[in-house]
Coordinates of C-alpha atoms in Angstrom, one line a residue:
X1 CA 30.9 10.7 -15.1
X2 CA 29.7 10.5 -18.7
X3 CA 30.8 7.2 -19.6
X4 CA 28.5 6.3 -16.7
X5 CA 25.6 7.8 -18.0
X6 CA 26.0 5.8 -21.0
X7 CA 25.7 2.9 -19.2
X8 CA 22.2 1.3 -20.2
X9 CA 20.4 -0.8 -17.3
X10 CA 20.6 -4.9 -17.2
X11 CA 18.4 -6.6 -19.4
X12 CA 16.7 -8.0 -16.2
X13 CA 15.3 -4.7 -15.7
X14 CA 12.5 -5.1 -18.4
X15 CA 11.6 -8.1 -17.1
X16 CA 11.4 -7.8 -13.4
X17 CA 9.7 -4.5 -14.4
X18 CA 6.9 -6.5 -16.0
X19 CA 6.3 -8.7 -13.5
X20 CA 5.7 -6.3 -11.2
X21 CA 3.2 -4.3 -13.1
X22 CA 1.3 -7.5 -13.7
X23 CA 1.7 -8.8 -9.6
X24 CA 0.8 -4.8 -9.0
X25 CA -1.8 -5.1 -11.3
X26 CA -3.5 -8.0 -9.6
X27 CA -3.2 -6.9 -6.0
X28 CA -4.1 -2.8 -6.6
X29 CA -7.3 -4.1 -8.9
X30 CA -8.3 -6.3 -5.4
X31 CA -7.6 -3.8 -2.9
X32 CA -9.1 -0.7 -5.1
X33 CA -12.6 -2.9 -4.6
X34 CA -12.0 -4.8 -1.4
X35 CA -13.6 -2.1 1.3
X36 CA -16.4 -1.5 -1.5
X37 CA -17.3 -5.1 -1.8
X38 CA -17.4 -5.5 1.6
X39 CA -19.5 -2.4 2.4
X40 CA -21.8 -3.2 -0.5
X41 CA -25.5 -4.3 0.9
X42 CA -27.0 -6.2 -1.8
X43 CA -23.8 -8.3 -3.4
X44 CA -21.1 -7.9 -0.3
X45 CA -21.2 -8.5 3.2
X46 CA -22.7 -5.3 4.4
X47 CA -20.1 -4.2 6.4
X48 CA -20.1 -1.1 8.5
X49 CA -17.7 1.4 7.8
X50 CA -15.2 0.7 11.0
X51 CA -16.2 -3.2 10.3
X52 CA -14.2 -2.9 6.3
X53 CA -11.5 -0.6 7.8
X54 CA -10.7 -2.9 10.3
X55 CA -10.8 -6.3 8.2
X56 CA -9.0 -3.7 5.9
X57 CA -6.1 -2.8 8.1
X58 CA -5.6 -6.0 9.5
X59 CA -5.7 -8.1 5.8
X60 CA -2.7 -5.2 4.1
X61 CA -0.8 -5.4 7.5
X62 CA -0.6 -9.2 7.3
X63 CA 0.2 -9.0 3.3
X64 CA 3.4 -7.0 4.6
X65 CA 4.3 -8.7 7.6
X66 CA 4.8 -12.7 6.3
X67 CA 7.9 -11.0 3.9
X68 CA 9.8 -11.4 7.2
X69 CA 9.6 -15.3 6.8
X70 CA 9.4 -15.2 2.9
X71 CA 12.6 -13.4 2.8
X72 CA 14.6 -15.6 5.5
X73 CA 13.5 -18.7 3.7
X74 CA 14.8 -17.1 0.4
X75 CA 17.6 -16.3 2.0
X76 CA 18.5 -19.6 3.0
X77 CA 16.8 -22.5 1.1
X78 CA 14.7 -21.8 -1.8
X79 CA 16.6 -18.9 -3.6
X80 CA 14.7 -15.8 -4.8
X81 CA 13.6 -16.8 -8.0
X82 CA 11.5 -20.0 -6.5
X83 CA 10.1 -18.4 -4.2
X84 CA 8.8 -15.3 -6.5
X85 CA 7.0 -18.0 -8.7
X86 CA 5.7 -20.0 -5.4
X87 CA 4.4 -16.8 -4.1
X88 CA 3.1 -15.5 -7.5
X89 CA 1.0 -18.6 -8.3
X90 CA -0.2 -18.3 -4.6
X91 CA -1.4 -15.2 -4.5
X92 CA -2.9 -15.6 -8.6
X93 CA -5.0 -18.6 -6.9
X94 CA -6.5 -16.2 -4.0
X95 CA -7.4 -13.7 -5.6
X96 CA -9.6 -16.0 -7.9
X97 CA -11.2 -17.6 -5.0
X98 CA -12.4 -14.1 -4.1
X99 CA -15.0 -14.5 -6.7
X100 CA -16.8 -16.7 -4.5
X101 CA -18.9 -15.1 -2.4
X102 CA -18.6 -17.2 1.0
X103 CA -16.9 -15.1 3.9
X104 CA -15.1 -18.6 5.0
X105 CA -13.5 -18.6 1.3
X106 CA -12.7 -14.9 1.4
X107 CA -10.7 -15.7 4.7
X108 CA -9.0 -18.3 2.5
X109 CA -8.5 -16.4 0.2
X110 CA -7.3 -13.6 1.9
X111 CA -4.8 -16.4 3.9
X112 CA -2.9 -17.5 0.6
X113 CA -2.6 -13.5 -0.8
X114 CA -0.8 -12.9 3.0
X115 CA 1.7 -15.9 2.1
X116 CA 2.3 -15.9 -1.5
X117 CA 2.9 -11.7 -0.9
X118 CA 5.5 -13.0 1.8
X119 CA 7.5 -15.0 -0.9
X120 CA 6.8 -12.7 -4.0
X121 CA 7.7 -9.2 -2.7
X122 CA 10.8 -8.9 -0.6
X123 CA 12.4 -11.2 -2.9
X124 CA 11.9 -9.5 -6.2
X125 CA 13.3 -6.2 -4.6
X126 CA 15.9 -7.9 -3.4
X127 CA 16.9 -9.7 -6.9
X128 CA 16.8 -6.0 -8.3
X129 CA 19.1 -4.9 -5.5
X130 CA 21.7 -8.0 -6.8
X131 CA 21.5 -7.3 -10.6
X132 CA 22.7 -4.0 -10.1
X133 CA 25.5 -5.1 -7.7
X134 CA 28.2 -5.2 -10.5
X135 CA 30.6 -2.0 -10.8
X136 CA 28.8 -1.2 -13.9
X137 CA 26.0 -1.1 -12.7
X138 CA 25.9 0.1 -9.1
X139 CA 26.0 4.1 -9.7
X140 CA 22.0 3.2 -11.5
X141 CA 20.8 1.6 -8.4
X142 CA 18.5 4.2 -7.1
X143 CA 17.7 5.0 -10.8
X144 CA 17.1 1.3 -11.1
X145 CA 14.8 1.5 -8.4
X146 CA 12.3 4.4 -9.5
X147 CA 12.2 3.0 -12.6
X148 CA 11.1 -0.3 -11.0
X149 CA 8.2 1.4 -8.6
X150 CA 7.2 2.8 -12.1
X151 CA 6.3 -0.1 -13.1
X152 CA 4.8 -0.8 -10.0
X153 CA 2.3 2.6 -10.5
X154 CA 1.6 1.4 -14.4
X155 CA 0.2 -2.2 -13.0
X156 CA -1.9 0.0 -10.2
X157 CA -3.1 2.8 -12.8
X158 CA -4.5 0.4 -15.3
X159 CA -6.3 -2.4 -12.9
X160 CA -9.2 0.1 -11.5
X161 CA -11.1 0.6 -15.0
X162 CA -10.7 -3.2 -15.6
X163 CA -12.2 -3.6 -12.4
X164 CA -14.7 -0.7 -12.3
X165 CA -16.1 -2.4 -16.4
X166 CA -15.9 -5.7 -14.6
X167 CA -17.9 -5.3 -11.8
X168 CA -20.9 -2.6 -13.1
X169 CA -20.9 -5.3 -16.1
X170 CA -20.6 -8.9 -14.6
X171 CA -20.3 -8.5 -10.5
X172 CA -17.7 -8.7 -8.5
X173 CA -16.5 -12.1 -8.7
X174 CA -15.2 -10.8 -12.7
X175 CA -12.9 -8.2 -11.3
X176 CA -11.4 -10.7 -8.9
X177 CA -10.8 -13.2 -11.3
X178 CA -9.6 -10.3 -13.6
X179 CA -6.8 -9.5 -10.5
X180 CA -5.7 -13.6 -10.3
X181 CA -5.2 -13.8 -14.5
X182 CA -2.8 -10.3 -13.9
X183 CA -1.0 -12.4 -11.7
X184 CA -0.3 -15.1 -13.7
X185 CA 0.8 -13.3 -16.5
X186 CA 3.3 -11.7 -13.9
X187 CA 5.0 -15.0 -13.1
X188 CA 4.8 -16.1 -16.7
X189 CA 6.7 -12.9 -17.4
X190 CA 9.1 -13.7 -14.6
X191 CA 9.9 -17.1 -15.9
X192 CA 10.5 -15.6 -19.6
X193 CA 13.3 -13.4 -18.5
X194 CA 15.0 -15.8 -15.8
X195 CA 17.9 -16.0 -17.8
X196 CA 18.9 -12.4 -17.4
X197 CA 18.8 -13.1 -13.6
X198 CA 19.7 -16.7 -13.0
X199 CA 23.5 -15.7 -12.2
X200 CA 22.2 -13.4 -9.7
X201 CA 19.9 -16.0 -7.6
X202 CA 22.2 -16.6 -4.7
X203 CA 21.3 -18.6 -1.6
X204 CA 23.2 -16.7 1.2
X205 CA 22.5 -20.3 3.9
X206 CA 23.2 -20.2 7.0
X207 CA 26.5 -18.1 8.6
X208 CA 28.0 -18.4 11.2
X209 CA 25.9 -16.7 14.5
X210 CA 22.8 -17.1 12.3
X211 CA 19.9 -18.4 14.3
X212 CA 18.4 -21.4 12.6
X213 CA 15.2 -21.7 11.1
X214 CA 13.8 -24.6 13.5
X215 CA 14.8 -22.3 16.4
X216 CA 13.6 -19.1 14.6
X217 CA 10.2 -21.1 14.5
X218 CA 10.3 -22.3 17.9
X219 CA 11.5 -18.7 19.7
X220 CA 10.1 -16.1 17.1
X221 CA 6.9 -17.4 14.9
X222 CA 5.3 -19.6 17.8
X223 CA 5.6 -17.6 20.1
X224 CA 4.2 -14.7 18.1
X225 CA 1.1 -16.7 17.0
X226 CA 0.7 -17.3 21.0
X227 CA 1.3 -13.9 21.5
X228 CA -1.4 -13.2 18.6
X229 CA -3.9 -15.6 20.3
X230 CA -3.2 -14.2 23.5
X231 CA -3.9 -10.8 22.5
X232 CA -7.1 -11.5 20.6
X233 CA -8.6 -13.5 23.8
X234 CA -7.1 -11.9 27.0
X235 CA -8.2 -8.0 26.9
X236 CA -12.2 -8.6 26.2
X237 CA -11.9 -11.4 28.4
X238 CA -10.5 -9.0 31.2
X239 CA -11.7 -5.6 30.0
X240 CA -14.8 -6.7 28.1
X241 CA -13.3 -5.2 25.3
X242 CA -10.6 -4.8 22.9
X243 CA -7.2 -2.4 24.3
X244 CA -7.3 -0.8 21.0
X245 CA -9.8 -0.9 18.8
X246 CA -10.6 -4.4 17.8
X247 CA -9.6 -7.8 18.5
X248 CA -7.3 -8.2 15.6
X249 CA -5.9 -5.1 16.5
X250 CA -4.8 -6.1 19.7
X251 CA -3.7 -9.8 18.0
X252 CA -2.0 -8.0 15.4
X253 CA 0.2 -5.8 18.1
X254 CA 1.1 -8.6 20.4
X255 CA 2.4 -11.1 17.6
X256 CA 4.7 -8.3 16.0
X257 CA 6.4 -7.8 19.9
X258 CA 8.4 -11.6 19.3
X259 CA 9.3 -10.5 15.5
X260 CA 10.8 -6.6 16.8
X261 CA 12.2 -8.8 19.2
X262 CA 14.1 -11.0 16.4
X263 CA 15.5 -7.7 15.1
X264 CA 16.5 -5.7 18.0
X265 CA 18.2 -9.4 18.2
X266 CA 20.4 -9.2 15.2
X267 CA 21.1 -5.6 16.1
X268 CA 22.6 -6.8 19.5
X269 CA 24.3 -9.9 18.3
X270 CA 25.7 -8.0 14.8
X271 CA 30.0 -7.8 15.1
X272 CA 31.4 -4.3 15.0
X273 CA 31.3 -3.6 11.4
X274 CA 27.2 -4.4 10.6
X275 CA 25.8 -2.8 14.1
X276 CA 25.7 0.7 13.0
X277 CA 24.8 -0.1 9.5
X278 CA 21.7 -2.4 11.0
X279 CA 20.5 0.7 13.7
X280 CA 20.1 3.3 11.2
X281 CA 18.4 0.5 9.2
X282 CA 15.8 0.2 11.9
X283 CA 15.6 3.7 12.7
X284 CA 14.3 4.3 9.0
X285 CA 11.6 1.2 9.8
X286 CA 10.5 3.0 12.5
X287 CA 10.4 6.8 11.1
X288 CA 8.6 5.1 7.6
X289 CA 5.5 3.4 10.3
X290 CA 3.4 7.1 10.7
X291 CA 3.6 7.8 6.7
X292 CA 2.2 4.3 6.1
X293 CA -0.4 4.9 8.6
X294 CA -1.8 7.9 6.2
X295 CA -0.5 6.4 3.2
X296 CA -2.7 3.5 3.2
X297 CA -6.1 5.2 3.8
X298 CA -6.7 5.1 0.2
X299 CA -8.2 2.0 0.3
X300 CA -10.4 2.7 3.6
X301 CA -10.7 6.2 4.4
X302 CA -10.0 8.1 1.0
X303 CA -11.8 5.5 -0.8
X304 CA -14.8 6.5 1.4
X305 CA -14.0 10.3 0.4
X306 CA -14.5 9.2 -3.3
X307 CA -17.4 7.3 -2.3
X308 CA -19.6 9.6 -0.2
X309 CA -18.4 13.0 -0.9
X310 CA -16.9 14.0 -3.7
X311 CA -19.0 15.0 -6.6
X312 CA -18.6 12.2 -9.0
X313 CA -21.7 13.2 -11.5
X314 CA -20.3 13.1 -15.1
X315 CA -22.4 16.5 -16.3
X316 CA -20.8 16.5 -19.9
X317 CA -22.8 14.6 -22.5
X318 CA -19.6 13.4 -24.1
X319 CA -17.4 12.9 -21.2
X320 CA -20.8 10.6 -20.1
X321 CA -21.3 8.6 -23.1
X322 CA -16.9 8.0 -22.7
X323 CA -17.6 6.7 -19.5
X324 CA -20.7 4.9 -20.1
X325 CA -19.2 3.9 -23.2
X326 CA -16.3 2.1 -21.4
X327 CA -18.6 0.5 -18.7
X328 CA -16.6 3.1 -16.2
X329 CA -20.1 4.8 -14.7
X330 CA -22.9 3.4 -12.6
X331 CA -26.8 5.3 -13.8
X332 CA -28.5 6.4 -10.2
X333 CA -31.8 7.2 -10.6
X334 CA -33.4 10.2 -8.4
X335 CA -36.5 8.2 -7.6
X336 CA -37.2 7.2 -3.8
X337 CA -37.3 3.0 -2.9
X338 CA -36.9 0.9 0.1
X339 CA -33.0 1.6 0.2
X340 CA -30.1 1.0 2.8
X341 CA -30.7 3.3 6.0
X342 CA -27.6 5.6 6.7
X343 CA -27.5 8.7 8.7
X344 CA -26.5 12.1 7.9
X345 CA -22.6 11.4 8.1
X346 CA -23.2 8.0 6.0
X347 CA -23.1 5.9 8.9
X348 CA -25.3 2.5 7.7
X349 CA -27.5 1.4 10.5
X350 CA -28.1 -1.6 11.8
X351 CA -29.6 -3.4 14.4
X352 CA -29.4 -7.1 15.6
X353 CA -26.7 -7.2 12.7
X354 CA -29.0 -6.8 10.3
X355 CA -29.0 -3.8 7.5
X356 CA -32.2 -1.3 8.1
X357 CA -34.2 -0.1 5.0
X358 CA -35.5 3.5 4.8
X359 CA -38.5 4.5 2.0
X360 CA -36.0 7.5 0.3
X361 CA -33.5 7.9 -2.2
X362 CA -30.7 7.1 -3.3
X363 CA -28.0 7.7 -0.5
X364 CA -25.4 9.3 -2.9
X365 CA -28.1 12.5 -3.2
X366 CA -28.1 12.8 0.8
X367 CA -25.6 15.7 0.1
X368 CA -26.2 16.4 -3.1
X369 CA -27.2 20.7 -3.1
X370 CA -31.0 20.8 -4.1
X371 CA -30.7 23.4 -6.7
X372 CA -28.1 20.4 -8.0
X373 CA -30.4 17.3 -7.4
X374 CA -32.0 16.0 -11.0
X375 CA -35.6 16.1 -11.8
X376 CA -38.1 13.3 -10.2
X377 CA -37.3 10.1 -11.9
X378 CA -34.0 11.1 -13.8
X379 CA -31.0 9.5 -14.3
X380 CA -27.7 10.4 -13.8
X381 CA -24.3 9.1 -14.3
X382 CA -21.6 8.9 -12.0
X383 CA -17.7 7.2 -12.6
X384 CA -17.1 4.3 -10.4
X385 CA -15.4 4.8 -6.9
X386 CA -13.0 2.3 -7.2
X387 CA -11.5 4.6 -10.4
X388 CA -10.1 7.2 -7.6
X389 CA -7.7 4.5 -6.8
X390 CA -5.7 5.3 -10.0
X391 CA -4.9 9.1 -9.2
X392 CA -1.7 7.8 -7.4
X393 CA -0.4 5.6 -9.2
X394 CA -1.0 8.1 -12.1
X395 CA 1.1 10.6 -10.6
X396 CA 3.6 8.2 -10.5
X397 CA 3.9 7.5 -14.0
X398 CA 3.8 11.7 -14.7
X399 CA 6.2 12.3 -11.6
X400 CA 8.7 9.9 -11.8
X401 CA 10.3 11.4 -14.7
X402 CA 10.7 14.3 -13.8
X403 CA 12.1 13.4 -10.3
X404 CA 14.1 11.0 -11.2
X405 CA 15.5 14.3 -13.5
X406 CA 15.6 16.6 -10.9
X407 CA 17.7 14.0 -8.9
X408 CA 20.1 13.4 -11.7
X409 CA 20.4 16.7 -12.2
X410 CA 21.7 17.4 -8.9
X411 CA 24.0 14.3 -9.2
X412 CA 25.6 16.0 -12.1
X413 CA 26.5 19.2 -9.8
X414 CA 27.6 17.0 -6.9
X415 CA 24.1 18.2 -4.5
X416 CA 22.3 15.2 -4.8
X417 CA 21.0 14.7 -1.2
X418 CA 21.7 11.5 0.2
X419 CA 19.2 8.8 0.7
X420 CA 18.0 9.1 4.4
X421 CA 17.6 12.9 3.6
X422 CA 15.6 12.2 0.4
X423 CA 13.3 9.9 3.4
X424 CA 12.6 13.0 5.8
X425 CA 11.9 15.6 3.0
X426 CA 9.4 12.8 1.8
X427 CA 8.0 12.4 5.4
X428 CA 7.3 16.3 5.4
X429 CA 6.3 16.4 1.8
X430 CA 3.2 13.7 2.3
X431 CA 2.4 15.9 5.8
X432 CA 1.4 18.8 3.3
X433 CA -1.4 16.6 1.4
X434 CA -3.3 16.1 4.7
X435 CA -3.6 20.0 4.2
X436 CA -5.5 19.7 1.2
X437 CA -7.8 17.1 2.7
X438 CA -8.9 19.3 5.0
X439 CA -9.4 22.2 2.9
X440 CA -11.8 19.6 0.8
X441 CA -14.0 19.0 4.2
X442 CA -13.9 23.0 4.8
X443 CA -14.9 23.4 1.3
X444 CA -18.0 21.2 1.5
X445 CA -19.3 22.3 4.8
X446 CA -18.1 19.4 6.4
X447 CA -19.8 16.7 4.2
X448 CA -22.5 18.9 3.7
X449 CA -22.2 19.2 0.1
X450 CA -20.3 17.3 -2.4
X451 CA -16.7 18.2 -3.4
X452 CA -14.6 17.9 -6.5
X453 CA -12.4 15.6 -7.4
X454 CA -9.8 18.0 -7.9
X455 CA -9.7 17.8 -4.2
X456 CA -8.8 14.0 -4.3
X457 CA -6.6 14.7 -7.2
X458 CA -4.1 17.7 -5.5
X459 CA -4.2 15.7 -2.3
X460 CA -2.7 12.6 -4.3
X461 CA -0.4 14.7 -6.5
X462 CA 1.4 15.9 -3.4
X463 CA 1.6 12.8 -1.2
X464 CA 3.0 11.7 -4.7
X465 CA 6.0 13.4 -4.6
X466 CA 6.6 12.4 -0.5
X467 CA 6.1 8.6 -1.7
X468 CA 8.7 9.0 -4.8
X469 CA 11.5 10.6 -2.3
X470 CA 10.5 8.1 -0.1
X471 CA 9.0 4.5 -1.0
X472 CA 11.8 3.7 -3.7
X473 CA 14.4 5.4 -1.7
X474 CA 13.4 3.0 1.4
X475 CA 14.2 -0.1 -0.7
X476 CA 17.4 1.3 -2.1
X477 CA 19.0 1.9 0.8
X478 CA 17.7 -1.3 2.6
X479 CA 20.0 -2.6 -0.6
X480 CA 22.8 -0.6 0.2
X481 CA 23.1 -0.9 3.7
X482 CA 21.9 -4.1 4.7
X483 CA 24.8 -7.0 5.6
X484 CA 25.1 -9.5 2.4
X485 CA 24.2 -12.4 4.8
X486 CA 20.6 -10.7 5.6
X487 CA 19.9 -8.7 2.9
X488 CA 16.7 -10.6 2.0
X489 CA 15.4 -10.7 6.1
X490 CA 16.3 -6.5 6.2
X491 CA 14.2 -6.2 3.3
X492 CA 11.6 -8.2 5.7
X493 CA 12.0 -5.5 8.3
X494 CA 11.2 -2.8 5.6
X495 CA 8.1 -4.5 4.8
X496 CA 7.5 -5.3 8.7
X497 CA 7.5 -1.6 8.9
X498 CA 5.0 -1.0 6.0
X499 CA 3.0 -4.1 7.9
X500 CA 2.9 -2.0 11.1
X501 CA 2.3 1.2 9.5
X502 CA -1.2 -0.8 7.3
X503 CA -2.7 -1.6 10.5
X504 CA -2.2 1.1 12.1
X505 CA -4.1 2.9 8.9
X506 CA -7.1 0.5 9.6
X507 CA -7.2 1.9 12.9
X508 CA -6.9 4.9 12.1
X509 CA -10.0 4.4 9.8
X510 CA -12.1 2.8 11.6
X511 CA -12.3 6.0 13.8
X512 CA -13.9 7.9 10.8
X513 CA -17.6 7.5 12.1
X514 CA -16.4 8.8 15.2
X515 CA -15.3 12.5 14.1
X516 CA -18.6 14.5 13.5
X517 CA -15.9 17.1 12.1
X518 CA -13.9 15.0 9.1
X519 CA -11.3 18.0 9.0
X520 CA -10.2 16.6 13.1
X521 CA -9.3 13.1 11.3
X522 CA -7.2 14.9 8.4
X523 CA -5.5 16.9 11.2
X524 CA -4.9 13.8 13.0
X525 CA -3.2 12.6 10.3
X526 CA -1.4 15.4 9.7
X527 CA 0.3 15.9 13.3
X528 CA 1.0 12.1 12.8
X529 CA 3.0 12.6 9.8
X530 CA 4.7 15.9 10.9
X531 CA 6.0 14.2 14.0
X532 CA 7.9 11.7 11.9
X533 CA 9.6 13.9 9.8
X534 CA 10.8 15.9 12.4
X535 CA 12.2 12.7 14.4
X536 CA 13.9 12.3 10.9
X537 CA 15.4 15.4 10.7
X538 CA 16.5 15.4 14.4
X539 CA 18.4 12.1 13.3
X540 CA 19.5 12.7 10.1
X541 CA 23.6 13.7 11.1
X542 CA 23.7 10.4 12.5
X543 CA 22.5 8.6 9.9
X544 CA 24.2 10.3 6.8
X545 CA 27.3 9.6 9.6
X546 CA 26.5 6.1 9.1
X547 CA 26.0 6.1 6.0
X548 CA 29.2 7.9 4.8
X549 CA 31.5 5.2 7.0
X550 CA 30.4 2.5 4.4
X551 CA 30.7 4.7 1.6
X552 CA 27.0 4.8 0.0
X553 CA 25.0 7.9 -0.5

């Protein structure tokens, strides 16, 4: 036991780390801004709030769905480390073609993030997974792993005040570009370190039972783009409108049916030995979906929270001149002009498509207190929205120290809990930060009044620590579990889960306008999540069964 925690990490570590941070960096500083941009009257697209949440939803559940083919074709014919540099340069190039402001380029755009994601990110997980697959490394795997989402948190904690001086500076465009030079450092990284990885850049080809790609194509991805076309046509056609929510909702739904069918597939044609190791893989897919769901409303819905109603006045002269100082505050002056028109729940109003204008103030004083409102024709100054992005990934950084500690601690005394119970607690750990949500819509009158950010901040501290037993834990097992020959395509499923679970969060925010009381949408959310982790618990016997056959914790 204590010559194994001697054992330092592989070198490749550092630099996978790295990359990461920089690929995180580019893609969190992007998505922090995306529903802002798009919402924004005068410089975006003036986009409702369901109309962002819904472009939203469907652009992060596309960015997690094409690692299903990126990890197959890693898996069989480029080999990781290509295909993290293809998808790397990829995704560096989209993000700087966000800078132009053309809603055919942002589609573009948007199209090469979705593939270059699908090369970039399952395979990089998966080369950690194989650089700790020696004996003296193995026992660090899950340490490995935190270590590595670090690194993730560090990329996404540092990208929104690059973005928030970039765009109150130079516009928009700046912080996108700013996102596609993070990537490119990334894969430079990546290419600086390959020799501490090279060894471990194994094309598993094709085995025997595999399906092959051409037919793959031909019964899985065609039909699913049919099935996609299908489902975006068919219901408004029929019904006049959309089964749930939005056209590309309903695509979305029925072009994932042929891919769940390609892995309830492998789960019926698997030998003895790999079926019970591939159903408790996609149980966990399936449990993971809800927390996603919440999860990733802080780009859309919680994003919105920072925006609209939580108090984001900097009163302090010092803490002002900081902010102001750093090009991290916006100066909103409390003087009435022809402005955007939005009602009292911030709902912007349109007709014939087009933005109305209302002679008044600013809308961030619509619930502003009076006795709290400035004087006529003063400024004040208020941090950037997109800042509130960086409270996660901040935790991360504080909390993954100490849970990493706590875990080890528990190693040393032989409690450690196993993987799939480290999932559920996580499951019913991110359930309790809804709570806090809605004691921030209670505390405000219901958007009556401005909150404090220390609402925002306990919320995020507390889904922290679900993610942390959860996120990093996810990958790790898909790791341990997972049949050599698919290793790369299971880590697909995981992010095919993470894919499902991003759409559903669009639709779940594009239903905010639609709840006069916010707290109903928090407990919504909460029910969600609390449902999952008691499906999780209920299966848990089975699973640690499972997982106790093939030896792993």
């Amino acid at each position: 036991m204590n010559q194994n925690n001697k054992v330092k990490h592989p070198k490749g570590l550092t630099f996978l780390f790295l990359s990461e941070m920089w690929e995180r960096f580019g893609y969190y500083l992007m998505i922090g801004i995306f529903t802002l941009y798009l919402k924004d009257v005068k410089a975006g697209f003036a986009m409702t709030e369901a109309e962002a949440a819904d472009l939203y939803g469907t652009f992060i559940a596309l960015v997690f769905l094409t690692p299903f083919l990126g990890g197959l074709i890693a898996d069989r014919y480029f080999g990781y480390t290509k295909s993290i540099i293809i998808g790397g340069l990829m995704m560096g190039v989209g993000y700087c073609m966000m800078a132009i402001h053309s809603l055919p380029i942002l589609y573009l755009s948007m199209t090469l993030v979705i593939i270059g994601n699908g090369f970039f990110k399952p395979n990089i997980s998966t080369l950690l997974g194989n650089i700790y697959s020696t004996p003296q490394y193995e026992d660090k795997k899950d340490e490995g792993y935190n270590i590595f989402y670090m690194g993730i948190n560090v990329g996404a904690f540092i990208c929104n005040f690059f973005g928030a001086a970039l765009y109150i500076l130079l516009g928009w465009g700046y912080a996108f570009l700013a996102a596609g030079i993070g990537m490119f450092l990334g894969v430079g990284i990546f290419l600086y370190g390959m020799k501490h990885y090279r060894a471990f850049d194994v094309k598993k080809g094709m085995q025997e039972g595999d399906m092959s790609f051409l037919k793959i194509v031909m019964v899985i991805l065609f039909p699913a783009v049919i099935a996609g076309v299908i489902g975006w046509v068919v219901p408004t056609q029929v019904l006049g409108h959309a089964l749930i929510g939005s056209p590309s909702t309903d695509a979305f739904i029925f072009a994932c049916i042929p891919v769940i069918y390609f892995y309830g597939s492998l789960l019926a044609k698997a030998d003895k030995s790999e079926k019970r190791p591939i159903a408790a893989l996609l149980t966990i897919f399936a449990v993971v979906i809800l927390f996603w769901a919440v999860f990733k409303q802080n780009g859309s819905a919680l994003n919105t929270w920072a925006d609209r109603y939580t108090d984001r006045h900097v009163e302090n002269s010092i803490a002002a001149k900081t902010f102001s100082g750093l090009s991290l505050s916006q100066q909103i002056t409390m003087a009435k002009d022809s402005v955007p028109l939005y009602d009292e729940a911030f709902r912007l109003q349109k007709a014939d498509g087009k933005v109305l204008q209302e002679y008044n103030y600013p809308a961030y004083f619509k619930n502003v207190a009076p006795e709290k409102r400035p004087a006529e024709g003063k400024q004040i100054e208020v941090w950037a929205t997109n800042i509130s992005q960086s409270i996660n990934p901040g935790w991360v950084i504080l909390l993954t120290p100490l849970v990493v500690a706590f875990f080890t601690w528990l190693r040393k005394r032989n409690q450690e809990p196993t993987t799939a119970t480290k999932i559920a607690f996580g499951l019913l750990i991110s359930a309790l930060s809804v709570l806090v949500m809605i004691g921030a819509v209670y505390s405000g009158g219901n958007g009556a009044e401005k909150v404090s950010v220390f609402w925002l901040m306990a919320s995020y501290g507390v889904i922290t620590i679900g993610e942390l037993f959860l996120s990093p834990m996810g990958l790790s097992l898909v790791s341990k579990l997972s049949p050599v020959r698919i290793t790369s395509l299971m880590m697909g499923g995981w992010f095919l889960a993470t894919s499902i679970g991003n759409k559903l969060s669009g639709v779940l925010a594009t239903l905010w306008d639609t709840y006069e009381n916010k707290a109903n949408f928090f407990w919504i959310n909460f029910f969600l999540l609390l449902f999952s982790a008691l499906v999780a618990f209920m299966l848990l016997k089975w699973l640690n069964g499972i997982m106790k056959e093939k030896g792993i914790k």
